[in-house]
Amino acid sequence: MSAPAVFASSGQSAKTHITALNSVVLYVLTYLLMQGLYQAATVGMAKRLSIPGVWHVSSIKFTITDPEWWRTGVLAVYGAGPAACTIVGVVAGLWFWKRARLKRGLLKLFLLWVALHGCNLVLGAMVGDTFTESGAWYIPSWLFLAGNIPNIIVAVFCGLVQVVFGYFASIGFLQSHDSITLMRYSNRRQLIVAAILVPWIVGSAAVAALKWPELSRNEELHFLTMGLLVVPMAVRSANELFEFTIPAPQKTKIAWSLVLAAGVAAVAWRLVLSPGVAF
């Protein structure tokens, strides 16, 4: 192998590793932001309705008994998080599509992950929480009051919609990267591994480690339901011939400011919520 070829291979490997690192950082940062939004909306609604509880590292525990709940209260409290994530996710998606994807930098990838996490906290959570019969599962359960069959139907529908959303999200994914090298179709496998699979697996593991040993079963399942988004996105991206990027793309480099932001968010999450925040 000639010297230029070795240099090119080394440069491509460095870009792949940097892309993977930045993607993991963005995955974790946007996960904490959207999860924080989801739980803050839930706590806020509960406080408004005078429903006491404790906000923990990986869950919210209400301290009223089952007979004290009422239908409107259940729908309001458990629907607040999905509603907030829907709004923010849609705004992020529109911002990405109409403005950010045409500009250089990592903002477009940040917005893409915000939209993906928002989708998973609405649709994916419905799938995961149906297995545990808690969390988002209470919404159709108390809405229909017709046994568990309607709840399962809703969960299956949400799962299918999430798969479709992930499939079409590949269009946005391929427009969220600046690297001319990684955007070449011949390097598509490296891009998919570095920017989809590694963030999902490593990012989820990092969040799980942050919340261990208080990691809830619901959150574990939410990590898995993210696969309903990223796997279809990866499959379609692998078959898309699109390999262009914006004019004058940003050089691939470690986003230290995002690394710092993710680190601060993680430490703050652990320090604030470890004792439990009563409301």
PDB file of N, CA and C in Angstrom, residues 197-239:
ATOM      1  N   LEU A 197     -25.594   2.951  14.992  1.00  0.00           N
ATOM      2  CA  LEU A 197     -25.528   1.791  15.881  1.00  0.00           C
ATOM      3  C   LEU A 197     -24.695   2.052  17.130  1.00  0.00           C
ATOM      4  N   VAL A 198     -23.530   2.661  16.960  1.00  0.00           N
ATOM      5  CA  VAL A 198     -22.687   2.952  18.129  1.00  0.00           C
ATOM      6  C   VAL A 198     -23.377   3.913  19.098  1.00  0.00           C
ATOM      7  N   PRO A 199     -23.968   5.018  18.623  1.00  0.00           N
ATOM      8  CA  PRO A 199     -24.674   5.899  19.566  1.00  0.00           C
ATOM      9  C   PRO A 199     -25.805   5.189  20.305  1.00  0.00           C
ATOM     10  N   TRP A 200     -26.569   4.386  19.590  1.00  0.00           N
ATOM     11  CA  TRP A 200     -27.681   3.678  20.220  1.00  0.00           C
ATOM     12  C   TRP A 200     -27.186   2.725  21.308  1.00  0.00           C
ATOM     13  N   ILE A 201     -26.204   1.908  20.974  1.00  0.00           N
ATOM     14  CA  ILE A 201     -25.733   0.889  21.918  1.00  0.00           C
ATOM     15  C   ILE A 201     -24.886   1.499  23.030  1.00  0.00           C
ATOM     16  N   VAL A 202     -23.869   2.255  22.648  1.00  0.00           N
ATOM     17  CA  VAL A 202     -22.960   2.832  23.647  1.00  0.00           C
ATOM     18  C   VAL A 202     -23.664   3.932  24.443  1.00  0.00           C
ATOM     19  N   GLY A 203     -24.458   4.757  23.744  1.00  0.00           N
ATOM     20  CA  GLY A 203     -25.175   5.825  24.432  1.00  0.00           C
ATOM     21  C   GLY A 203     -26.167   5.285  25.443  1.00  0.00           C
ATOM     22  N   SER A 204     -26.908   4.250  25.057  1.00  0.00           N
ATOM     23  CA  SER A 204     -27.866   3.640  25.986  1.00  0.00           C
ATOM     24  C   SER A 204     -27.144   3.015  27.175  1.00  0.00           C
ATOM     25  N   ALA A 205     -26.001   2.380  26.898  1.00  0.00           N
ATOM     26  CA  ALA A 205     -25.216   1.779  27.984  1.00  0.00           C
ATOM     27  C   ALA A 205     -24.698   2.853  28.933  1.00  0.00           C
ATOM     28  N   ALA A 206     -24.304   4.002  28.382  1.00  0.00           N
ATOM     29  CA  ALA A 206     -23.806   5.094  29.219  1.00  0.00           C
ATOM     30  C   ALA A 206     -24.909   5.639  30.121  1.00  0.00           C
ATOM     31  N   VAL A 207     -26.098   5.808  29.566  1.00  0.00           N
ATOM     32  CA  VAL A 207     -27.228   6.291  30.372  1.00  0.00           C
ATOM     33  C   VAL A 207     -27.595   5.257  31.433  1.00  0.00           C
ATOM     34  N   ALA A 208     -27.571   3.980  31.048  1.00  0.00           N
ATOM     35  CA  ALA A 208     -27.879   2.918  32.012  1.00  0.00           C
ATOM     36  C   ALA A 208     -26.875   2.927  33.163  1.00  0.00           C
ATOM     37  N   ALA A 209     -25.599   3.127  32.833  1.00  0.00           N
ATOM     38  CA  ALA A 209     -24.567   3.181  33.872  1.00  0.00           C
ATOM     39  C   ALA A 209     -24.778   4.385  34.786  1.00  0.00           C
ATOM     40  N   LEU A 210     -25.189   5.504  34.188  1.00  0.00           N
ATOM     41  CA  LEU A 210     -25.454   6.711  34.971  1.00  0.00           C
ATOM     42  C   LEU A 210     -26.558   6.472  35.995  1.00  0.00           C
ATOM     43  N   LYS A 211     -27.554   5.699  35.620  1.00  0.00           N
ATOM     44  CA  LYS A 211     -28.726   5.522  36.477  1.00  0.00           C
ATOM     45  C   LYS A 211     -28.680   4.242  37.312  1.00  0.00           C
ATOM     46  N   TRP A 212     -27.672   3.427  37.104  1.00  0.00           N
ATOM     47  CA  TRP A 212     -27.534   2.201  37.879  1.00  0.00           C
ATOM     48  C   TRP A 212     -27.212   2.532  39.338  1.00  0.00           C
ATOM     49  N   PRO A 213     -27.751   1.834  40.334  1.00  0.00           N
ATOM     50  CA  PRO A 213     -28.602   0.641  40.233  1.00  0.00           C
ATOM     51  C   PRO A 213     -30.100   0.948  40.248  1.00  0.00           C
ATOM     52  N   GLU A 214     -30.463   2.202  40.054  1.00  0.00           N
ATOM     53  CA  GLU A 214     -31.875   2.580  40.110  1.00  0.00           C
ATOM     54  C   GLU A 214     -32.570   2.488  38.754  1.00  0.00           C
ATOM     55  N   LEU A 215     -31.867   1.984  37.754  1.00  0.00           N
ATOM     56  CA  LEU A 215     -32.434   1.908  36.410  1.00  0.00           C
ATOM     57  C   LEU A 215     -33.736   1.109  36.421  1.00  0.00           C
ATOM     58  N   SER A 216     -34.802   1.723  35.925  1.00  0.00           N
ATOM     59  CA  SER A 216     -36.115   1.081  35.944  1.00  0.00           C
ATOM     60  C   SER A 216     -36.290   0.144  34.756  1.00  0.00           C
ATOM     61  N   ARG A 217     -37.183  -0.811  34.895  1.00  0.00           N
ATOM     62  CA  ARG A 217     -37.475  -1.726  33.803  1.00  0.00           C
ATOM     63  C   ARG A 217     -38.057  -0.972  32.610  1.00  0.00           C
ATOM     64  N   ASN A 218     -38.857   0.049  32.882  1.00  0.00           N
ATOM     65  CA  ASN A 218     -39.429   0.843  31.793  1.00  0.00           C
ATOM     66  C   ASN A 218     -38.333   1.474  30.943  1.00  0.00           C
ATOM     67  N   GLU A 219     -37.340   2.040  31.616  1.00  0.00           N
ATOM     68  CA  GLU A 219     -36.274   2.710  30.869  1.00  0.00           C
ATOM     69  C   GLU A 219     -35.427   1.704  30.095  1.00  0.00           C
ATOM     70  N   GLU A 220     -35.217   0.532  30.662  1.00  0.00           N
ATOM     71  CA  GLU A 220     -34.507  -0.520  29.934  1.00  0.00           C
ATOM     72  C   GLU A 220     -35.238  -0.854  28.634  1.00  0.00           C
ATOM     73  N   LEU A 221     -36.550  -0.967  28.726  1.00  0.00           N
ATOM     74  CA  LEU A 221     -37.346  -1.284  27.540  1.00  0.00           C
ATOM     75  C   LEU A 221     -37.334  -0.131  26.538  1.00  0.00           C
ATOM     76  N   HIS A 222     -37.250   1.097  27.027  1.00  0.00           N
ATOM     77  CA  HIS A 222     -37.188   2.245  26.125  1.00  0.00           C
ATOM     78  C   HIS A 222     -35.892   2.232  25.310  1.00  0.00           C
ATOM     79  N   PHE A 223     -34.808   1.756  25.925  1.00  0.00           N
ATOM     80  CA  PHE A 223     -33.565   1.608  25.161  1.00  0.00           C
ATOM     81  C   PHE A 223     -33.779   0.638  23.995  1.00  0.00           C
ATOM     82  N   LEU A 224     -34.520  -0.421  24.260  1.00  0.00           N
ATOM     83  CA  LEU A 224     -34.762  -1.427  23.220  1.00  0.00           C
ATOM     84  C   LEU A 224     -35.713  -0.910  22.150  1.00  0.00           C
ATOM     85  N   THR A 225     -36.756  -0.187  22.558  1.00  0.00           N
ATOM     86  CA  THR A 225     -37.719   0.295  21.566  1.00  0.00           C
ATOM     87  C   THR A 225     -37.108   1.346  20.647  1.00  0.00           C
ATOM     88  N   MET A 226     -36.006   1.963  21.067  1.00  0.00           N
ATOM     89  CA  MET A 226     -35.303   2.865  20.156  1.00  0.00           C
ATOM     90  C   MET A 226     -34.860   2.113  18.900  1.00  0.00           C
ATOM     91  N   GLY A 227     -34.682   0.809  19.039  1.00  0.00           N
ATOM     92  CA  GLY A 227     -34.320  -0.001  17.883  1.00  0.00           C
ATOM     93  C   GLY A 227     -35.384   0.010  16.795  1.00  0.00           C
ATOM     94  N   LEU A 228     -36.644   0.234  17.183  1.00  0.00           N
ATOM     95  CA  LEU A 228     -37.713   0.327  16.189  1.00  0.00           C
ATOM     96  C   LEU A 228     -37.531   1.551  15.296  1.00  0.00           C
ATOM     97  N   LEU A 229     -36.736   2.503  15.760  1.00  0.00           N
ATOM     98  CA  LEU A 229     -36.412   3.683  14.960  1.00  0.00           C
ATOM     99  C   LEU A 229     -35.101   3.512  14.205  1.00  0.00           C
ATOM    100  N   VAL A 230     -34.050   3.171  14.948  1.00  0.00           N
ATOM    101  CA  VAL A 230     -32.713   3.226  14.350  1.00  0.00           C
ATOM    102  C   VAL A 230     -32.425   2.065  13.405  1.00  0.00           C
ATOM    103  N   VAL A 231     -33.008   0.902  13.654  1.00  0.00           N
ATOM    104  CA  VAL A 231     -32.751  -0.225  12.748  1.00  0.00           C
ATOM    105  C   VAL A 231     -33.347   0.026  11.364  1.00  0.00           C
ATOM    106  N   PRO A 232     -34.628   0.424  11.246  1.00  0.00           N
ATOM    107  CA  PRO A 232     -35.145   0.765   9.911  1.00  0.00           C
ATOM    108  C   PRO A 232     -34.384   1.931   9.276  1.00  0.00           C
ATOM    109  N   MET A 233     -33.961   2.881  10.097  1.00  0.00           N
ATOM    110  CA  MET A 233     -33.195   4.014   9.578  1.00  0.00           C
ATOM    111  C   MET A 233     -31.868   3.535   9.001  1.00  0.00           C
ATOM    112  N   ALA A 234     -31.232   2.603   9.687  1.00  0.00           N
ATOM    113  CA  ALA A 234     -29.962   2.061   9.208  1.00  0.00           C
ATOM    114  C   ALA A 234     -30.151   1.240   7.937  1.00  0.00           C
ATOM    115  N   VAL A 235     -31.207   0.443   7.906  1.00  0.00           N
ATOM    116  CA  VAL A 235     -31.456  -0.417   6.740  1.00  0.00           C
ATOM    117  C   VAL A 235     -31.684   0.418   5.487  1.00  0.00           C
ATOM    118  N   ARG A 236     -32.528   1.433   5.604  1.00  0.00           N
ATOM    119  CA  ARG A 236     -32.785   2.245   4.410  1.00  0.00           C
ATOM    120  C   ARG A 236     -31.565   3.080   4.029  1.00  0.00           C
ATOM    121  N   SER A 237     -30.850   3.581   5.027  1.00  0.00           N
ATOM    122  CA  SER A 237     -29.654   4.375   4.734  1.00  0.00           C
ATOM    123  C   SER A 237     -28.626   3.548   3.968  1.00  0.00           C
ATOM    124  N   ALA A 238     -28.562   2.259   4.282  1.00  0.00           N
ATOM    125  CA  ALA A 238     -27.601   1.388   3.612  1.00  0.00           C
ATOM    126  C   ALA A 238     -27.916   1.222   2.133  1.00  0.00           C
ATOM    127  N   ASN A 239     -29.169   1.435   1.763  1.00  0.00           N
ATOM    128  CA  ASN A 239     -29.573   1.233   0.374  1.00  0.00           C
ATOM    129  C   ASN A 239     -29.807   2.531  -0.395  1.00  0.00           C
TER     130      ASN A 239
END
